[in-house]
């Protein structure tokens, strides 16, 4: 087409379109021309659409493309050959409608702009517009059903910013706009695609036999976001509007996000979408759910794509803002011309070929799996198709279940039949071998699921089971079948399969599992004779009972069969071996759960509920049978008498009840205990008269319907007499009656004699195993029965050890002593003793004197038992309710035992109370208890003794009572504290020094022993412990020497004169100095001796610090020496601190002198050792103490100086900066205080104050210089830091310390009529001082207000903020 025409002058074909009837083709060219051609007449164009020549004119009358702009999109409207729509790469779109004529010359084409603006219009606007282009374009095609939208000529277009849907006829009109969704990936590739799916006719249904029609819909994509849009026609509201064009509504139905940009999209079917991503990945989506059903990689196809839009949109990309998430980073190539669909087929244009693809339907997929030999997967896939769990829409299956089931069912049965033939080698053409066991199991499971899904168990058991039976794989099939039976998915099984189940599971010994399977099957399909025979043969009585009950509604025959087992167990039948007797005994016991289930309206053994009428009939039959007084013939018609004895023996009354009681009376009575809860036994008489008409019509059921609780209890009392039944059985009857008569007193009436007999029987239980049950039964019975002679029963309760019953009786009768004694005797609940003591001795209980004495006597009698139960609880209970009994309970314990310690600790140091609460107690502890506590504490927790003694008050402890225990256990620190508290300070120090000597000897012994012993692990631990003890006792000595007890020091100074050290020393020491001297002398003596012991080769202790290089000092030696030096340094540091405090304060310690003590110490040391070299280390420790104190003080001064400088600097900056008032008027009087019009009084006042400050500063400077001159002559030039202090004091005086005021009061004697000076607060409110004073006086603040810090005047507060 086109040779010899002017088409050759129009440039390349850039767009192409085909008409709906496939007879006309249209082409758009690079220069903007559009030509249409009839395929049958290719000689000349059918229609020519030229660009507009008036696009530059503002008064243009004809629309059209701009010349030289390429057409990128083209399409026909509907079925017309003369109606087209087109779009170019500059973002403009037009509709072209040609009039009818006799050829191309006679036709007139009218173009209408439907999108975009001419370049001349864009240039004339004030605001620049963003570049645009039509990224995707498509007219709505026609469907196979007529719709009102066909006449509108809808066209959908996607630009980088908008989706626009325009109707072209009868006039061009915008129908819908939508902006780009916010879910678009930030800075992704800019791409767009869209595709229409027209309205089509659907299959007919009941509502519309002619067939409904679907709606037209549009799918469009921006970048990675896909949206489906429904087109809905709005019905006309008025009859006259039918001639108007239809009104449309566009509804966004669903949205889906891809992982990458979408470049093309097509409808492969009414509900299937094909999506092509930028990396050429094909994604298949279902329209309804937008679920991905399939994916495929088309990158190898090399799909053709072209860059059509980047040149037009390059400015938009180049202006990319990283912070704008709506912008894109790149413009994707166009793929729309290479990815099209037609009638379900997908056409893909590659670089060198064209590919055509189609979605395979469900049958093709199943056939492909079968051809590959994976028939199990084929069956599973077909089952999923049938159930609607697979992607049915994609594979061409209908949505409705009925149509889909009809299609898949036959195919599924056909595949299963073929698969079974193939699996078991019956397909002669295939010549296959049988499959392995795992594959057969998978095949059986797949067939089971498929048959359950389609509801065809006939194929499962007639075809599939037959294949497995013939292939000797019945066990495999049954194993697969089992879970489906237990889950209830399969309930009906043919008799043949049931027989195989019984045979297979009994052969494996899985009887219980077999019974469970049978009980889950529907009995309607069973062969009753077969199944009952098999169950009896294999002793499957649970299944047998289930079959009789559910299949025939017979509840008596199972009891008859179980009675027969009882007779076998008792040996009443012949030809029974031991195994049969054992099996009979086990299965006969099933009658009790069977009766319990049925008589409470439950199905045995599944536990499901029985229907009301069925349950009523079953209960009536069983009660009538069990409590029948004579032999019954069963079945009623043609049956035999049911005998419980031999044929030659006469049947007793109530034969069946007696048979059960003889077999297992306790189990039967336990069953009745459960049955008595059922409401069937409530109103038997009413039921006979009014209810149960359908059941009571049977005369044989009348006795059963009349049974009630009273009737059952009466018969049991008549039958179970003591002469015929042992005590082991009758005791259970007594328990049964006692428990149920308390539950149902309105239904059971017994005489007092019977109840008294029951009580006596419960007290005489045969074994200890049921003692607790008997006691509980007595409690039940006594809750409603009150015997008149209860005191006569108490001895029986005592002999039976029914302690709970006794407690209840004693408590109700207020016999508190017996109650408490019973609690002690009850070994099962010993903890209740403490609660009982609290109850008896509680004030509100109201015991009289006699009762109190009795209770206390019981406590004393069982004192040892009480503390053995729980020592802590015993101590706290007695402390709360009977504290005077502490001595007796302690005497009951072994003297000095750990229990005594715990007891005393509980009452003297309770964990629940703080020490402050203990000190606030009005009554202090008994000193005897405290002394005993200290003595036992010395043995069990010696390290805690000192802490405890320090918290005691004066008089709580006698020194002579505890001192021997303290000394014997080595608790010297506590002894010293006690001696100091008693005033024996000197004796305490002597005892401490003596103990330090003992520790020294022990330490020297360990050092000597470790030198000779190679194993030093234990020795090192002992040495560390001794060093810690030395440090702790040295601390006690420091505390004692520091004079913590003022009274003790005074007593020492009064009682003892000053002591002379030596005749050669004329200096006398005070009592406190003597204490310091003795302590330091002892510590230094220990340090010197131990240091010499650890380094015997050195001449002095100092050699340890610098040993020769050839003999390194052991680590433990350095540790010992360092620890001792630390103790010496600690002592001297404490002495320095104490002497410094004594010099600084005039007190009783003012005569403490460090130099006197040091001189006395050196004198004493020189007498003990002629060589002062031994004291070198001691002196080094003293100097270290001095150095340590000096360093510490120097460091503190540096820190203080630094902080002071920083704070003073900040304060100076803040003061210089000042505060600016909020306004120019006084907040009190409203007059101007500064600025223009304020007056001169403020300036005069400010000048006067400055002059006074200068005079005061000059006088102070002269005075300070005179003082410095005087001091320089007296102290030889020592500087005094007084001038600065005086200046700071004056400065502080001048700065008012109230909330920001910076002026003082007027000088005395000066009276000012003006309101100056001013007071400015930190909140920036400003006042005249007089105004502020008046406001505070008015509020009453000046009467008792605090004075200012320096001036003595009132402390100002802001009147506005306050």
Coordinates of N, CA, C and O in Angstrom, one line a residue, residues 921-994:
X921 N 8.4 0.1 119.2 CA 7.5 -0.7 120.0 C 7.5 -0.2 121.5 O 8.5 0.1 122.1
X922 N 6.2 -0.2 122.1 CA 6.1 0.4 123.4 C 6.8 -0.5 124.5 O 7.3 0.0 125.5
X923 N 6.9 -1.8 124.2 CA 7.5 -2.7 125.3 C 8.7 -3.4 124.7 O 8.6 -4.0 123.7
X924 N 9.8 -3.2 125.3 CA 11.0 -3.8 124.8 C 11.1 -5.3 125.1 O 10.3 -5.8 125.9
X925 N 12.0 -6.0 124.4 CA 12.1 -7.5 124.6 C 12.6 -7.8 126.0 O 13.3 -7.0 126.6
X926 N 12.3 -9.0 126.4 CA 12.8 -9.5 127.7 C 14.3 -9.7 127.6 O 14.8 -10.3 126.7
X927 N 15.0 -9.1 128.6 CA 16.5 -9.1 128.5 C 17.0 -10.6 128.6 O 18.1 -10.9 128.0
X928 N 16.3 -11.5 129.2 CA 16.7 -12.9 129.2 C 16.7 -13.5 127.8 O 17.6 -14.3 127.4
X929 N 15.6 -13.2 127.1 CA 15.6 -13.7 125.7 C 16.7 -13.0 124.8 O 17.3 -13.7 124.0
X930 N 16.9 -11.7 125.0 CA 18.0 -11.1 124.3 C 19.3 -11.7 124.6 O 20.1 -11.9 123.7
X931 N 19.6 -11.9 125.9 CA 20.9 -12.5 126.3 C 21.0 -13.9 125.7 O 22.1 -14.3 125.2
X932 N 19.9 -14.7 125.7 CA 20.0 -16.0 125.2 C 20.2 -16.0 123.6 O 21.0 -16.8 123.0
X933 N 19.6 -15.0 123.0 CA 19.7 -14.8 121.6 C 21.2 -14.5 121.2 O 21.7 -15.0 120.2
X934 N 21.8 -13.6 122.0 CA 23.2 -13.2 121.7 C 24.1 -14.4 121.9 O 25.0 -14.6 121.1
X935 N 23.8 -15.2 122.9 CA 24.7 -16.4 123.1 C 24.6 -17.4 122.0 O 25.6 -17.9 121.5
X936 N 23.4 -17.7 121.5 CA 23.3 -18.7 120.4 C 23.8 -18.0 119.1 O 24.2 -18.7 118.2
X937 N 23.6 -16.7 119.0 CA 24.1 -16.0 117.8 C 25.6 -16.1 117.7 O 26.1 -16.2 116.6
X938 N 26.3 -16.1 118.8 CA 27.7 -16.2 118.8 C 28.2 -17.5 118.1 O 29.3 -17.5 117.5
X939 N 27.4 -18.5 118.2 CA 27.7 -19.8 117.6 C 27.3 -19.9 116.2 O 28.1 -20.5 115.4
X940 N 26.2 -19.4 115.8 CA 25.6 -19.7 114.5 C 25.8 -18.5 113.5 O 25.8 -18.7 112.3
X941 N 25.9 -17.3 114.0 CA 26.1 -16.1 113.1 C 26.9 -15.1 113.8 O 26.4 -14.0 114.2
X942 N 28.2 -15.4 114.1 CA 29.0 -14.4 114.9 C 29.2 -13.1 114.3 O 29.4 -12.1 115.0
X943 N 29.2 -13.0 113.0 CA 29.5 -11.7 112.3 C 28.3 -10.7 112.5 O 28.5 -9.5 112.2
X944 N 27.2 -11.2 112.8 CA 26.0 -10.4 113.0 C 25.8 -9.9 114.4 O 25.0 -9.0 114.6
X945 N 26.6 -10.4 115.3 CA 26.4 -10.0 116.8 C 26.6 -8.6 117.0 O 25.8 -7.9 117.6
X946 N 27.7 -8.0 116.4 CA 28.0 -6.6 116.6 C 26.9 -5.7 116.1 O 26.5 -4.7 116.7
X947 N 26.4 -6.0 114.9 CA 25.3 -5.2 114.3 C 24.1 -5.2 115.2 O 23.4 -4.2 115.4
X948 N 23.8 -6.4 115.7 CA 22.6 -6.5 116.6 C 22.8 -5.7 117.9 O 21.9 -5.0 118.3
X949 N 23.9 -5.8 118.5 CA 24.2 -5.2 119.8 C 24.1 -3.7 119.6 O 23.6 -3.0 120.5
X950 N 24.6 -3.2 118.5 CA 24.6 -1.7 118.3 C 23.1 -1.2 118.3 O 22.9 0.0 118.5
X951 N 22.2 -2.0 117.9 CA 20.8 -1.5 117.8 C 20.0 -1.7 119.1 O 18.9 -1.2 119.2
X952 N 20.6 -2.3 120.1 CA 19.9 -2.5 121.4 C 20.0 -1.2 122.2 O 20.9 -0.4 122.1
X953 N 19.0 -1.1 123.0 CA 18.9 0.1 123.9 C 19.6 -0.3 125.2 O 19.9 -1.4 125.5
X954 N 19.9 0.8 126.0 CA 20.5 0.5 127.3 C 19.6 -0.2 128.2 O 18.4 0.0 128.3
X955 N 20.2 -1.2 128.9 CA 19.4 -2.1 129.8 C 18.8 -3.3 129.2 O 18.2 -4.1 129.9
X956 N 18.9 -3.4 127.8 CA 18.3 -4.6 127.2 C 19.3 -5.8 127.3 O 18.8 -7.0 127.1
X957 N 20.5 -5.6 127.8 CA 21.5 -6.7 127.8 C 22.4 -6.5 129.0 O 22.8 -5.4 129.4
X958 N 22.7 -7.6 129.7 CA 23.6 -7.6 130.9 C 24.9 -8.2 130.4 O 25.0 -9.3 129.9
X959 N 26.0 -7.4 130.7 CA 27.3 -7.7 130.1 C 27.8 -9.1 130.7 O 28.3 -9.9 130.0
X960 N 27.6 -9.3 132.0 CA 28.1 -10.5 132.6 C 27.5 -11.8 132.1 O 28.1 -12.8 132.2
X961 N 26.2 -11.7 131.5 CA 25.6 -12.8 131.0 C 26.0 -13.3 129.6 O 25.9 -14.4 129.3
X962 N 26.5 -12.3 128.9 CA 26.9 -12.7 127.5 C 28.4 -12.6 127.2 O 28.9 -13.1 126.2
X963 N 29.1 -12.0 128.2 CA 30.6 -11.8 127.9 C 31.3 -13.2 127.8 O 32.1 -13.3 126.9
X964 N 31.0 -14.2 128.6 CA 31.7 -15.5 128.4 C 31.4 -16.1 127.0 O 32.4 -16.6 126.4
X965 N 30.2 -16.0 126.6 CA 29.9 -16.6 125.2 C 30.6 -15.8 124.1 O 31.1 -16.4 123.2
X966 N 30.6 -14.4 124.3 CA 31.3 -13.6 123.3 C 32.8 -14.0 123.2 O 33.4 -14.1 122.1
X967 N 33.4 -14.1 124.4 CA 34.9 -14.4 124.4 C 35.2 -15.8 123.9 O 36.1 -16.1 123.2
X968 N 34.3 -16.8 124.3 CA 34.6 -18.2 123.9 C 34.4 -18.4 122.4 O 35.1 -19.2 121.8
X969 N 33.6 -17.6 121.8 CA 33.4 -17.7 120.3 C 34.2 -16.7 119.5 O 34.0 -16.6 118.3
X970 N 35.0 -15.9 120.2 CA 35.8 -14.9 119.5 C 35.1 -13.7 119.0 O 35.6 -13.0 118.0
X971 N 34.0 -13.4 119.5 CA 33.3 -12.2 119.0 C 33.7 -11.0 119.9 O 32.9 -10.5 120.7
X972 N 34.9 -10.6 119.8 CA 35.5 -9.6 120.7 C 35.0 -8.2 120.3 O 34.8 -7.4 121.2
X973 N 34.7 -8.0 119.0 CA 34.2 -6.7 118.7 C 32.9 -6.3 119.4 O 32.7 -5.2 119.9
X974 N 32.0 -7.3 119.4 CA 30.8 -7.1 120.1 C 31.0 -6.9 121.6 O 30.3 -6.1 122.3
X975 N 31.9 -7.7 122.2 CA 32.2 -7.6 123.6 C 32.8 -6.2 123.9 O 32.4 -5.5 125.0
X976 N 33.6 -5.7 123.1 CA 34.2 -4.3 123.3 C 33.1 -3.3 123.2 O 33.1 -2.3 124.0
X977 N 32.2 -3.4 122.3 CA 31.1 -2.5 122.2 C 30.2 -2.5 123.5 O 29.9 -1.4 124.0
X978 N 30.0 -3.7 124.0 CA 29.2 -3.8 125.2 C 29.9 -3.2 126.4 O 29.3 -2.5 127.2
X979 N 31.2 -3.4 126.5 CA 32.0 -2.9 127.6 C 32.1 -1.4 127.5 O 32.0 -0.7 128.5
X980 N 32.2 -0.8 126.3 CA 32.2 0.6 126.2 C 30.8 1.2 126.6 O 30.8 2.3 127.2
X981 N 29.8 0.5 126.2 CA 28.4 1.0 126.6 C 28.2 1.0 128.1 O 27.5 1.9 128.6
X982 N 28.8 0.0 128.8 CA 28.7 0.0 130.2 C 29.7 0.9 130.9 O 29.7 1.0 132.1
X983 N 30.5 1.6 130.2 CA 31.5 2.5 130.8 C 32.9 1.9 131.0 O 33.8 2.6 131.5
X984 N 33.1 0.7 130.7 CA 34.4 0.1 130.9 C 35.2 0.2 129.6 O 35.5 -0.8 128.9
X985 N 35.5 1.4 129.3 CA 36.3 1.7 128.0 C 37.7 1.2 128.1 O 38.2 0.5 127.2
X986 N 38.3 1.5 129.2 CA 39.7 1.0 129.4 C 39.8 -0.5 129.3 O 40.7 -1.0 128.6
X987 N 38.9 -1.2 130.0 CA 38.9 -2.6 130.0 C 38.6 -3.2 128.6 O 39.2 -4.2 128.2
X988 N 37.8 -2.5 127.9 CA 37.5 -2.9 126.5 C 38.7 -2.8 125.6 O 38.9 -3.7 124.8
X989 N 39.4 -1.7 125.8 CA 40.6 -1.6 124.9 C 41.6 -2.6 125.3 O 42.3 -3.2 124.4
X990 N 41.8 -2.9 126.6 CA 42.8 -3.9 127.0 C 42.4 -5.3 126.4 O 43.2 -6.1 125.9
X991 N 41.1 -5.6 126.4 CA 40.6 -6.9 125.9 C 40.8 -6.9 124.4 O 41.2 -7.9 123.8
X992 N 40.6 -5.8 123.7 CA 40.8 -5.7 122.3 C 42.3 -5.9 121.9 O 42.6 -6.6 121.0
X993 N 43.2 -5.2 122.7 CA 44.6 -5.4 122.4 C 45.0 -6.8 122.6 O 45.8 -7.4 121.9
X994 N 44.5 -7.4 123.7 CA 44.8 -8.8 123.9 C 44.4 -9.7 122.7 O 45.1 -10.6 122.3

